mmCIF file of C-alpha atoms and ligand atoms in Angstrom:
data_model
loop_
_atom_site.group_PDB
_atom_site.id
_atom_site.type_symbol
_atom_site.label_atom_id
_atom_site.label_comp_id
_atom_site.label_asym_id
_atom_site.label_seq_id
_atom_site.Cartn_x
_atom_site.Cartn_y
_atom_site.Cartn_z
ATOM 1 C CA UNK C 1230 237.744 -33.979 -54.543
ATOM 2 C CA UNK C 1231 236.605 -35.797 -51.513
ATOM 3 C CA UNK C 1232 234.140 -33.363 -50.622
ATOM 4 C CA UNK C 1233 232.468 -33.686 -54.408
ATOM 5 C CA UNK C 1234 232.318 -37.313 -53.690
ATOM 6 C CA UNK C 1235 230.215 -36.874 -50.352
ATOM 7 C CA UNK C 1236 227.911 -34.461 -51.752
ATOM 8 C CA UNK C 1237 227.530 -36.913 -54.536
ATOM 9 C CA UNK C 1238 226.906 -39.358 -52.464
ATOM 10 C CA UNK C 1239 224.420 -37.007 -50.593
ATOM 11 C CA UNK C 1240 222.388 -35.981 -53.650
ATOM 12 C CA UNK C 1241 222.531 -39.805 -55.259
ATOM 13 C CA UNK C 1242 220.808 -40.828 -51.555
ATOM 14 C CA UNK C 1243 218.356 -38.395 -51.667
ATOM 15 C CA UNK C 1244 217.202 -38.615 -55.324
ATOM 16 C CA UNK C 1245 216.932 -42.617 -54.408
ATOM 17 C CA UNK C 1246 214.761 -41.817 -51.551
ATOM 18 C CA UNK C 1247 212.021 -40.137 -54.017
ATOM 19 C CA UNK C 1248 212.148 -42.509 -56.666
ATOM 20 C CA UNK C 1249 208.466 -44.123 -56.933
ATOM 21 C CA UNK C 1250 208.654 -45.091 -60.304
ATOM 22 C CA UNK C 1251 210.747 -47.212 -63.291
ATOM 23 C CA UNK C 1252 210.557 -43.835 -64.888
ATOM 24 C CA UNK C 1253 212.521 -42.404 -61.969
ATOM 25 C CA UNK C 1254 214.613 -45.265 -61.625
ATOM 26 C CA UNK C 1255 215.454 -44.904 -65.446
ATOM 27 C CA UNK C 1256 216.427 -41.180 -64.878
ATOM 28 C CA UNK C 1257 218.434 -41.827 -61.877
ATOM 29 C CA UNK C 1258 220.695 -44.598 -64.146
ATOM 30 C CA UNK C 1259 220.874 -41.860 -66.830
ATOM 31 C CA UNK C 1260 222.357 -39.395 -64.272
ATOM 32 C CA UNK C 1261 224.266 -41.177 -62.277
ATOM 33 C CA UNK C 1262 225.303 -44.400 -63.942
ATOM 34 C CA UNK C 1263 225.665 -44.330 -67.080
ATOM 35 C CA UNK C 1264 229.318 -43.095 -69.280
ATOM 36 C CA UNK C 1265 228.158 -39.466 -69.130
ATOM 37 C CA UNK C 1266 226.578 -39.695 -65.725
ATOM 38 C CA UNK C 1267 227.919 -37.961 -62.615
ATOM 39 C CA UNK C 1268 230.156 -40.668 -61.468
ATOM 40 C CA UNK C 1269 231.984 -41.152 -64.495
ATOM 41 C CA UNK C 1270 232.441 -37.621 -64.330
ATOM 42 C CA UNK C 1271 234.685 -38.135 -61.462
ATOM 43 C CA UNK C 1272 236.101 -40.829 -62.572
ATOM 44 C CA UNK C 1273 237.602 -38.246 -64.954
ATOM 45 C CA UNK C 1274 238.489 -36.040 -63.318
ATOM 46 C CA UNK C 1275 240.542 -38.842 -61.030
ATOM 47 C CA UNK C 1276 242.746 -38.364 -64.179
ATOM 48 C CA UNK C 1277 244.458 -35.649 -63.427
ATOM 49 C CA UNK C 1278 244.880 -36.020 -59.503
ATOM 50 C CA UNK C 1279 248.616 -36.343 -57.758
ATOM 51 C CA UNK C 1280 249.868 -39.714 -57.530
ATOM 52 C CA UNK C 1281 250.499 -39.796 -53.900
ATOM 53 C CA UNK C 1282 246.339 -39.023 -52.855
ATOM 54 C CA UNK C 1283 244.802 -40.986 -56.107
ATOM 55 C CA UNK C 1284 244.548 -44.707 -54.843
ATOM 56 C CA UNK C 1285 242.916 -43.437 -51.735
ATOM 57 C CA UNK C 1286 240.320 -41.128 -54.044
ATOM 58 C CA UNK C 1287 239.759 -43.974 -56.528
ATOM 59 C CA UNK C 1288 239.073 -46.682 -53.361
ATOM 60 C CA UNK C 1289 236.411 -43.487 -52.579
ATOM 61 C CA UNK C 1290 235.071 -42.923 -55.712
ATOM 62 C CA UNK C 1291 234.731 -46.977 -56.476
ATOM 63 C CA UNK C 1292 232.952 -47.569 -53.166
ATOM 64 C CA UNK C 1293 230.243 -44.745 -54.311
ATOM 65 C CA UNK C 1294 229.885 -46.665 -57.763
ATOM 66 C CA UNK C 1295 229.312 -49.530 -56.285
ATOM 67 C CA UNK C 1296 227.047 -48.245 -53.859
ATOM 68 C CA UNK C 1297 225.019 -46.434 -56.881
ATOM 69 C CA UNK C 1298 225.088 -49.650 -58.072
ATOM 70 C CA UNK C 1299 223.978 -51.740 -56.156
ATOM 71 C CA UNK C 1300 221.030 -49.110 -54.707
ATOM 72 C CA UNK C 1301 219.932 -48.976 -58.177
ATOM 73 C CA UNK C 1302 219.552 -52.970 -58.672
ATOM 74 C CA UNK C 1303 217.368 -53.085 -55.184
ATOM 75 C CA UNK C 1304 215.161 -50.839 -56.350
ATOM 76 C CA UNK C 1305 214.832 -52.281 -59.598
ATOM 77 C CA UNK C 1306 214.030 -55.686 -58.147
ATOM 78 C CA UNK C 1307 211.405 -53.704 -55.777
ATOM 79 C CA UNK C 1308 209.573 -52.415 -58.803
ATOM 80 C CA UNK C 1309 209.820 -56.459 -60.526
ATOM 81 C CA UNK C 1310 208.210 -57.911 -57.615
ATOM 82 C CA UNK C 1311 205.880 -55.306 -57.152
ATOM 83 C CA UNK C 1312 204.750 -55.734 -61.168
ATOM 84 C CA UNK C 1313 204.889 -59.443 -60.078
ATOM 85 C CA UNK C 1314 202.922 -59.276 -57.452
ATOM 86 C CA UNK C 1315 200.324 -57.079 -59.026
ATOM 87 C CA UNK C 1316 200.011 -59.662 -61.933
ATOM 88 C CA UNK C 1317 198.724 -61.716 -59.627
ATOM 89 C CA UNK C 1318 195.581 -60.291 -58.717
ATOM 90 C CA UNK C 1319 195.079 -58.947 -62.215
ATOM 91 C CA UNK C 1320 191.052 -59.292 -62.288
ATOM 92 C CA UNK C 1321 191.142 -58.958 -65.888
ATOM 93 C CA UNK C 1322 193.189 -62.022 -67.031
ATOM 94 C CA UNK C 1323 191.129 -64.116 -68.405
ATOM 95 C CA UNK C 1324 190.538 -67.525 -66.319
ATOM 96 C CA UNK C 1325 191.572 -70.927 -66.831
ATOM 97 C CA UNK C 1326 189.216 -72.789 -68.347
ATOM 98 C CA UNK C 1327 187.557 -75.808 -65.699
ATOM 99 C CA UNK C 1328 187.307 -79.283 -67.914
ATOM 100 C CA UNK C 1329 184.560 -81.255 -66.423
ATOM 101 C CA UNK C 1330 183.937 -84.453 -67.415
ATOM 102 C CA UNK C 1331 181.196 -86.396 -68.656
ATOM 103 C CA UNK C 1332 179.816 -89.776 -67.965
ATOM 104 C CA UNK C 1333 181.230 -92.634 -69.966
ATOM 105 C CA UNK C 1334 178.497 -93.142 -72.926
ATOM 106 C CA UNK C 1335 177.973 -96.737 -71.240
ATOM 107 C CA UNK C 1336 177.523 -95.227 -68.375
ATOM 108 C CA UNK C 1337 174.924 -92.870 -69.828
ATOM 109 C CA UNK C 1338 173.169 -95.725 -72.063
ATOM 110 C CA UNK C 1339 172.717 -97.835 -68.553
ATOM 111 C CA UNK C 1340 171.124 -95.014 -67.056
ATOM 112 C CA UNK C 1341 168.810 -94.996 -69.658
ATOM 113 C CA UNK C 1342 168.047 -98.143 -69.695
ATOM 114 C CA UNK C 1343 167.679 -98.298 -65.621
ATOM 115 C CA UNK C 1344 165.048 -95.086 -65.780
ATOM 116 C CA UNK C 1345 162.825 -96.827 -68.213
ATOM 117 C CA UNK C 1346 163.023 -99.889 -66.625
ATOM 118 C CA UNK C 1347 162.148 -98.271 -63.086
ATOM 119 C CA UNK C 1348 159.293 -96.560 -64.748
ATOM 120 C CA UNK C 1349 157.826 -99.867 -65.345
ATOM 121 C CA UNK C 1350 158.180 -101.255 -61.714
ATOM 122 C CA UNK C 1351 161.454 -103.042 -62.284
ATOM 123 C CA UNK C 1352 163.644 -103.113 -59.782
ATOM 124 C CA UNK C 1353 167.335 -103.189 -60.010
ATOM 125 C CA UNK C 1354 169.751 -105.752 -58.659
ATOM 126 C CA UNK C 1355 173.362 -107.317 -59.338
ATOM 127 C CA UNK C 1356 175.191 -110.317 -59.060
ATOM 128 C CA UNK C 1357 178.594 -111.557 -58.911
ATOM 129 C CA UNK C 1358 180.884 -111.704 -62.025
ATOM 130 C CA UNK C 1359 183.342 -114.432 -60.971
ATOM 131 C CA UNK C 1360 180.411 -117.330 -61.389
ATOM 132 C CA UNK C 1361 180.649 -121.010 -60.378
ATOM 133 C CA UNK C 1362 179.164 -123.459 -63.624
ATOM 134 C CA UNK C 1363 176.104 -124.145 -61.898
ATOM 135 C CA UNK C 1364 175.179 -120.277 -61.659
ATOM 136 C CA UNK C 1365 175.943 -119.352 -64.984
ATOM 137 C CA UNK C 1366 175.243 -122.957 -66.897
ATOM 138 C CA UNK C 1367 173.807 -125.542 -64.923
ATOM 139 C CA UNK C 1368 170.840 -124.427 -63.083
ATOM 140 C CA UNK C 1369 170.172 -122.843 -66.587
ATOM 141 C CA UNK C 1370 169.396 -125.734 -67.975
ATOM 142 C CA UNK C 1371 172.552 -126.265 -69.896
ATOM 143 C CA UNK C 1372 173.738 -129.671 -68.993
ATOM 144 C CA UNK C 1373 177.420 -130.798 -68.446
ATOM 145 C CA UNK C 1374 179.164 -131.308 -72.070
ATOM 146 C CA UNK C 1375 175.631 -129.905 -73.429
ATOM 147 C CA UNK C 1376 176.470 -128.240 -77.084
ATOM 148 C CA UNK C 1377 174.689 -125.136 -76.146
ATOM 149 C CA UNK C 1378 177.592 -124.263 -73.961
ATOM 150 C CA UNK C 1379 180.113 -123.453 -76.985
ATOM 151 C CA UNK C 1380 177.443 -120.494 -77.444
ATOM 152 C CA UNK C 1381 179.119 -118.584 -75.022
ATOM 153 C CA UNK C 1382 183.402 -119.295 -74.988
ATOM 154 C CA UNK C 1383 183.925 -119.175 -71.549
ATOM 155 C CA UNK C 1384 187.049 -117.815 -70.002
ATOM 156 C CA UNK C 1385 187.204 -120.592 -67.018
ATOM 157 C CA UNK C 1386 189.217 -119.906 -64.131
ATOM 158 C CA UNK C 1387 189.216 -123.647 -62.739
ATOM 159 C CA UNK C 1388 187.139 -126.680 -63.119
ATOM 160 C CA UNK C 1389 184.056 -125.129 -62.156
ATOM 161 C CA UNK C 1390 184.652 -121.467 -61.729
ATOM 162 C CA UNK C 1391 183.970 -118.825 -64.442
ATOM 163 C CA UNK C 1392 184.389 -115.337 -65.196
ATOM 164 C CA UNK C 1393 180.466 -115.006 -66.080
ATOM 165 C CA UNK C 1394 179.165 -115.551 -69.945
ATOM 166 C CA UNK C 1395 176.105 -113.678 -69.368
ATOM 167 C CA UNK C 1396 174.091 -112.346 -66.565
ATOM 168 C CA UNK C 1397 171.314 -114.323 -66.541
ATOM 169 C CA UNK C 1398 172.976 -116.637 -63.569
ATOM 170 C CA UNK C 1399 171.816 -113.276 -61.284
ATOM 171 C CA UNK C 1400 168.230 -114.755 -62.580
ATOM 172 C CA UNK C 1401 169.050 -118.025 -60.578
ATOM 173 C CA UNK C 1402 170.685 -116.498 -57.560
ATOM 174 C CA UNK C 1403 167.479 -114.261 -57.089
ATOM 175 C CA UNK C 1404 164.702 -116.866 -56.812
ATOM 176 C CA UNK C 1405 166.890 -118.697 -54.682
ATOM 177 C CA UNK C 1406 166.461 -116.016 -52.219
ATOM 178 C CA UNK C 1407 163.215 -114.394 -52.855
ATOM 179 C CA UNK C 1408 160.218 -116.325 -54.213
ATOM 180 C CA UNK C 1409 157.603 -114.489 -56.648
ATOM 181 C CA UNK C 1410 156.607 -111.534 -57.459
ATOM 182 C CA UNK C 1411 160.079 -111.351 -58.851
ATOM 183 C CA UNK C 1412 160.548 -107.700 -61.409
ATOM 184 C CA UNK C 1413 163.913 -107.033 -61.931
ATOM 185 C CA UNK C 1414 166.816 -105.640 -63.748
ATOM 186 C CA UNK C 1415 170.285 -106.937 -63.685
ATOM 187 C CA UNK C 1416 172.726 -104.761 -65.081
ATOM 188 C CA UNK C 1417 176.688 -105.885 -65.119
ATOM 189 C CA UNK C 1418 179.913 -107.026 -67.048
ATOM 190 C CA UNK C 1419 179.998 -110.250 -68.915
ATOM 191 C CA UNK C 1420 182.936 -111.825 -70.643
ATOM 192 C CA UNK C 1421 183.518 -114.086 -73.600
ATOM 193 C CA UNK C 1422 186.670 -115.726 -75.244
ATOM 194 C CA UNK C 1423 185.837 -114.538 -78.637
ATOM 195 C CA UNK C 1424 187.809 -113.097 -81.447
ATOM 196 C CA UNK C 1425 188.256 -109.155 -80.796
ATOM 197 C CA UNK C 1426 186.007 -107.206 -83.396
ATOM 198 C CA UNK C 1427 184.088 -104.334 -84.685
ATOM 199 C CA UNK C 1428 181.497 -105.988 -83.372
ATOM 200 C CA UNK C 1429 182.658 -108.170 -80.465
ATOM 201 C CA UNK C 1430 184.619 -107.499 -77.058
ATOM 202 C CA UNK C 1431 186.577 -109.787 -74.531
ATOM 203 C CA UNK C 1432 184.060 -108.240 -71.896
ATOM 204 C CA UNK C 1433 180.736 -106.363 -72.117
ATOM 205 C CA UNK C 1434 178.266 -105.274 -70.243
ATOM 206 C CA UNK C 1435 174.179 -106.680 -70.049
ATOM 207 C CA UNK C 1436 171.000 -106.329 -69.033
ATOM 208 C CA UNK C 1437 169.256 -108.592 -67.563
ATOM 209 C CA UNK C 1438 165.630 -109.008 -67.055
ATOM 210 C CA UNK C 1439 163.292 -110.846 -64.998
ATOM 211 C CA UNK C 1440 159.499 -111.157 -64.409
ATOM 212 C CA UNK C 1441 158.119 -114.197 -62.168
ATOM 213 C CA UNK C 1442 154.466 -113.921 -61.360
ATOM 214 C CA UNK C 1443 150.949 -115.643 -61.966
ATOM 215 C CA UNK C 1444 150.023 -115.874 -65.579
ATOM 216 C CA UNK C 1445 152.859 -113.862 -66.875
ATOM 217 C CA UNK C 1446 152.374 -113.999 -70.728
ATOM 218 C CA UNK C 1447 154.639 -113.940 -73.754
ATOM 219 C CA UNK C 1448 152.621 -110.907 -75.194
ATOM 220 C CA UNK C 1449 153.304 -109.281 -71.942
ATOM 221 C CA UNK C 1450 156.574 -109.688 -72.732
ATOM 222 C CA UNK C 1451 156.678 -108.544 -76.202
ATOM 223 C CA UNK C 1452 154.780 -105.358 -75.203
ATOM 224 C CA UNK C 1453 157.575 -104.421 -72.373
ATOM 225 C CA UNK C 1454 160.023 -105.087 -75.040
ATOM 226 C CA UNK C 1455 158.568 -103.151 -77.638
ATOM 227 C CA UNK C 1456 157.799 -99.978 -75.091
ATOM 228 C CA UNK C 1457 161.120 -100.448 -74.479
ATOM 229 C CA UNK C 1458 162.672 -99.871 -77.594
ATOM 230 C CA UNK C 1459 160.266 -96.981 -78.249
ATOM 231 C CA UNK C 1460 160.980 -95.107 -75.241
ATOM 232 C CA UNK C 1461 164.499 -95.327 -76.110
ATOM 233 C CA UNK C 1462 165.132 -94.672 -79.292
ATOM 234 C CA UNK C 1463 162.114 -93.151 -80.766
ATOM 235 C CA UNK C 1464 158.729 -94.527 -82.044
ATOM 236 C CA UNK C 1465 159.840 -94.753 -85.344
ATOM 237 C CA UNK C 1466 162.027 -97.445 -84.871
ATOM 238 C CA UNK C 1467 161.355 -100.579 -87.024
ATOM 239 C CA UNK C 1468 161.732 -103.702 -84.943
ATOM 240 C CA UNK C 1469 161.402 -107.572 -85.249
ATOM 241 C CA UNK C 1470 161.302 -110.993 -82.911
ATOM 242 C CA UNK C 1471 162.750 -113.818 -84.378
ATOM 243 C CA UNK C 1472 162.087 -117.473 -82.608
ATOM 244 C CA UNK C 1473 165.488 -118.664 -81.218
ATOM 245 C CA UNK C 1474 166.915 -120.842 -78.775
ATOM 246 C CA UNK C 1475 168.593 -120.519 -75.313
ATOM 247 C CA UNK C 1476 168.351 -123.490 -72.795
ATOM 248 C CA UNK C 1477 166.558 -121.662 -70.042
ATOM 249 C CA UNK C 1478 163.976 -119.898 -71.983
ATOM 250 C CA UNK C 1479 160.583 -121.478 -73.844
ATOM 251 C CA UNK C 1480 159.806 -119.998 -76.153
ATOM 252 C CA UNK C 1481 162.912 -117.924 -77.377
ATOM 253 C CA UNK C 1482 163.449 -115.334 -79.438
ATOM 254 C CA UNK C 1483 165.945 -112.339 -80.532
ATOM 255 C CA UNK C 1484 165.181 -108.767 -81.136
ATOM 256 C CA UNK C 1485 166.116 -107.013 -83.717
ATOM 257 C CA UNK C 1486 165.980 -103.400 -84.453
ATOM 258 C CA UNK C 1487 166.954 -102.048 -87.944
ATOM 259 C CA UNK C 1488 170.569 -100.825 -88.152
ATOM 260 C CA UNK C 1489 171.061 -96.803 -87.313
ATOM 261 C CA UNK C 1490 174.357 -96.953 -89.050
ATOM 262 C CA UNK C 1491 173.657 -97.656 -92.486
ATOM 263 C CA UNK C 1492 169.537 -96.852 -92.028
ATOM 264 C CA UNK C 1493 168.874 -100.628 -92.615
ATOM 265 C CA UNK C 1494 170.815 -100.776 -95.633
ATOM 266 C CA UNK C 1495 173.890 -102.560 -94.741
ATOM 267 C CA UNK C 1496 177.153 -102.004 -93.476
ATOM 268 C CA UNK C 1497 180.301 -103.961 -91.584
ATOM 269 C CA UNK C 1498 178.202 -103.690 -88.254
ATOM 270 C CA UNK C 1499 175.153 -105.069 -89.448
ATOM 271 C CA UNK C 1500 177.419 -107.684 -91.375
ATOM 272 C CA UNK C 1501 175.675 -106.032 -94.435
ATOM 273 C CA UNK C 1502 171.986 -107.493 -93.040
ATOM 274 C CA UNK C 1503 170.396 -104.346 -92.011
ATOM 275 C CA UNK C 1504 169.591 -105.450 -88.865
ATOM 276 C CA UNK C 1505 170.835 -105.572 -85.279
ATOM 277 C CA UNK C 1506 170.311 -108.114 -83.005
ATOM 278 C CA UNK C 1507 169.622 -106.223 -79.375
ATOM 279 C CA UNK C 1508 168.157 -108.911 -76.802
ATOM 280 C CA UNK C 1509 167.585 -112.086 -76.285
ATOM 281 C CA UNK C 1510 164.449 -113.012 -74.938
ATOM 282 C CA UNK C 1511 161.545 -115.587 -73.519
ATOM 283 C CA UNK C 1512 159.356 -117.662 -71.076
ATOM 284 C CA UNK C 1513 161.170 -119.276 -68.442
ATOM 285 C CA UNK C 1514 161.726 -122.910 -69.044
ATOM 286 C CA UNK C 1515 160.269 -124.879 -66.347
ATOM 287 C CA UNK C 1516 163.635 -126.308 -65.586
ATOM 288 C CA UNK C 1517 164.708 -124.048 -64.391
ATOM 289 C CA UNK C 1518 161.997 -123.597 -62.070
ATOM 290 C CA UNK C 1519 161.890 -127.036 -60.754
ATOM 291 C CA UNK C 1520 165.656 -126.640 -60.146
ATOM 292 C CA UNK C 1521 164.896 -123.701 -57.487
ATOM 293 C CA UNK C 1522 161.559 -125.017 -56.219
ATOM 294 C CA UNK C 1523 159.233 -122.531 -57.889
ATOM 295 C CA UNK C 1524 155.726 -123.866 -58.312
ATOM 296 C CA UNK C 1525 155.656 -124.104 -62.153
ATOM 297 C CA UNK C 1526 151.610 -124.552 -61.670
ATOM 298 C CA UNK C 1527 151.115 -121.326 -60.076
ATOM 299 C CA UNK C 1528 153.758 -119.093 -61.743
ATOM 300 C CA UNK C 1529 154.995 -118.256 -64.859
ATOM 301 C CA UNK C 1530 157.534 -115.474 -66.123
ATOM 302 C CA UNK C 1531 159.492 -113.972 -68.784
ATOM 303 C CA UNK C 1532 163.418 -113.379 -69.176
ATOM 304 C CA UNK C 1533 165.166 -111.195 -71.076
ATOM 305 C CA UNK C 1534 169.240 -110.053 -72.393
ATOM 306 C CA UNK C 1535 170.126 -106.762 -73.882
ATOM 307 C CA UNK C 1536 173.927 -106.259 -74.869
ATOM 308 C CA UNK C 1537 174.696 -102.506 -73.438
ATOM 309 C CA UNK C 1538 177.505 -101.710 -75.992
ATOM 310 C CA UNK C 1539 175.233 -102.996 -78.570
ATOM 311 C CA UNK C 1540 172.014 -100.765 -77.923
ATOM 312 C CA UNK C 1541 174.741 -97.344 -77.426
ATOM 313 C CA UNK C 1542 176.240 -98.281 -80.630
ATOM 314 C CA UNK C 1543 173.148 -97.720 -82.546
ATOM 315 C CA UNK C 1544 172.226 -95.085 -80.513
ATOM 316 C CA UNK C 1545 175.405 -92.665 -80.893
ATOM 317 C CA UNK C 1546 176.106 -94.278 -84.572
ATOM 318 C CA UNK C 1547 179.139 -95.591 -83.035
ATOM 319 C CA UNK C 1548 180.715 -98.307 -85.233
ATOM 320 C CA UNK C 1549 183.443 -99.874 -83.492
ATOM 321 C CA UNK C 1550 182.462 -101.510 -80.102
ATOM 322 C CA UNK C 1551 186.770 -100.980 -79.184
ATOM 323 C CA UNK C 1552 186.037 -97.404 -78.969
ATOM 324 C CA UNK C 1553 184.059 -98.088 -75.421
ATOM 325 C CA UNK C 1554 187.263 -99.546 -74.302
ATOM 326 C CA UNK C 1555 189.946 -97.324 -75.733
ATOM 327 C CA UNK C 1556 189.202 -94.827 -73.453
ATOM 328 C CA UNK C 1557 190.366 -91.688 -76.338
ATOM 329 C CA UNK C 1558 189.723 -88.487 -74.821
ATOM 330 C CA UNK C 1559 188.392 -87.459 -78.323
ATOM 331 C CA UNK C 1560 185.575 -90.163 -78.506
ATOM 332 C CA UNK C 1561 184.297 -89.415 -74.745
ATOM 333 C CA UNK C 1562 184.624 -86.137 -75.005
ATOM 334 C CA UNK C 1563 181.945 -86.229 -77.548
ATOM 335 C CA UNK C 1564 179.111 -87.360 -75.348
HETATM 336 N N1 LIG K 630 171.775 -114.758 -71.573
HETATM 337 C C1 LIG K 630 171.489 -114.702 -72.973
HETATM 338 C C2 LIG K 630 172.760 -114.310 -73.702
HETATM 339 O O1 LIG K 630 173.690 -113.878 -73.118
HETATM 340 C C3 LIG K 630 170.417 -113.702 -73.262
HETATM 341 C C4 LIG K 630 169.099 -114.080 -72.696
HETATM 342 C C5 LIG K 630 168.741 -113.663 -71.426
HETATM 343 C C6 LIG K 630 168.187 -114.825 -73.428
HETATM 344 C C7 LIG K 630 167.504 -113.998 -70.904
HETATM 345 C C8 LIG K 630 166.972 -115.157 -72.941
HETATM 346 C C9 LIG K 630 166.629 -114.751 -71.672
HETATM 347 O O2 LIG K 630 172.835 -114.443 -74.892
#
């Protein structure tokens, strides 16, 4: 009996050496392993053994099971890692899919609005956002306790420092530094105290523009305007200046362009007038260039606002300015 346990053992060791597949693997289970198999075999015929030599047989004839055993779970965890392994490298799976992302649709309507601008031999230049009042109101020509201040609800941070209403104090902080020719653009953010809306936001963004020269005209000014607008949203586009007011300009005026939304016939974002106010606009008072020592004899100029959010909105047909803020992966990724 001992000796058909070692030859066992012999043949199960060679049959393991030449397995080199799960097929194999699968037939050496079969034979060896399983309640027909070869080992069971023996375990039957244990059965009928004397009593004195069997628990020294059975210790025998367990250690080969085990043995069988445990050969057989090696191998199979060879052939798992192997299949594992392989997986890895499969050429044929197909890849993971890259997101990229896109610019921010403000971020995209800026551009815009900076290449058209630089076309025209405006420059570009910034300013700071925490303001003091004489930046943003004073030197604008908006007296202390003047009325036109409650334009713009100001978030103040003390007595006389601001988080900016507008970006026209950049105006101011330029020709204190460089005197004319002055052609620039000042994009930034801008923040009001007003009540969150479709149409209005805590903080925006602007664009703010600036020409200081000899004999700058208003016409001049309507014509940048107007090539503007064209450029960026198509010569079709039906337009309008309407005379306004805003301390630091004289003449004023506001730019409308007819609503995209509701194709001029009305709607919440229009506030059901089917138009869109875009800019503000005019000659520089001369105020404000007495207050920074530009000769008001010799040079004239034009100024002018655009609200960013405003000019996307009707470009995209976007009808809640919130959605610029919101930051929804399904409204970004759709620009
Ligand atoms: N700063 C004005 C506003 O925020 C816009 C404006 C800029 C008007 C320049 C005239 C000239 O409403």
């Amino acid at each position: 009996m001992l000796d058909k346990i070692s030859q066992t053992k012999t043949q199960l060791e060679t049959e393991l050496n030449s397995i080199s597949s799960l097929i194999d693997l699968d037939n050496f289970r079969i034979k060896f392993l399983t309640r027909k198999g070869i080992i069971a075999e023996l375990f039957e015929e244990l059965k009928s053994i004397s009593i004195e030599i069997k628990p020294h047989i059975g210790k025998v004839l367990n250690e080969l099971r085990t043995f069988a055993q445990n050969e057989f779970e090696k191998k199979n965890l060879e052939f798992e890692s192997v299949k594992n392994k392989s997986q890895k490298i499969d050429l044929t799976i197909p890849g993971k899919k890259n997101w990229t992302g896109t610019k921010h649709p403000l971020t995209q309507t800026l551009g815009e609005v900076k290449r058209i601008f630089s076309q025209m031999g405006f420059q570009i230049a910034q300013g700071p956002e925490i303001e003091d009042d004489y930046h943003n109101f004073e030197a604008l020509n908006f007296p202390p306790n003047h009325p036109a201040r409650d334009m713009q609800d100001t978030f103040f941070i003390s007595e006389k420092i601001l988080l900016r209403t507008h970006t026209s104090p950049v105006q101011i902080r330029i020709m204190e530094k460089q005197s004319p020719p002055i052609r620039v653009i000042i994009p930034g953010r801008v923040y009001r105290n007003e009540a969150i809306s479709s149409r209005s936001y805590c903080l925006f963004h602007q664009v703010e523009g600036l020409y200081v020269d000899e004999k700058v005209s208003f016409s001049e000014l309507k014509g940048t305007l107007v090539a503007f607008v064209k450029q960026f949203y198509g010569s079709n586009l039906k337009y309008k200046f309407r005379p306004s007011f805003f301390p630091f300009t004289e003449p004023s005026a506001e730019m409308d362009i007819s609503c995209f939304l509701c194709n001029g016939k009305g709607c919440r974002v229009c506030k059901f007038s089917g138009w869109l106010e875009i800019l503000g606009c005019g000659m520089v008072h001369p105020n404000i260039f007495k207050n920074i020592n530009v000769d008001t004899e010799k040079y004239s100029g034009y100024a002018f606002g655009m609200g960013i959010e405003r000019i996307a909105m009707l470009l995209y047909g976007v009808d809640d300015i919130r959605l610029f803020y919101e930051n929804d992966v399904r409204f970004l990724k759709q620009f």
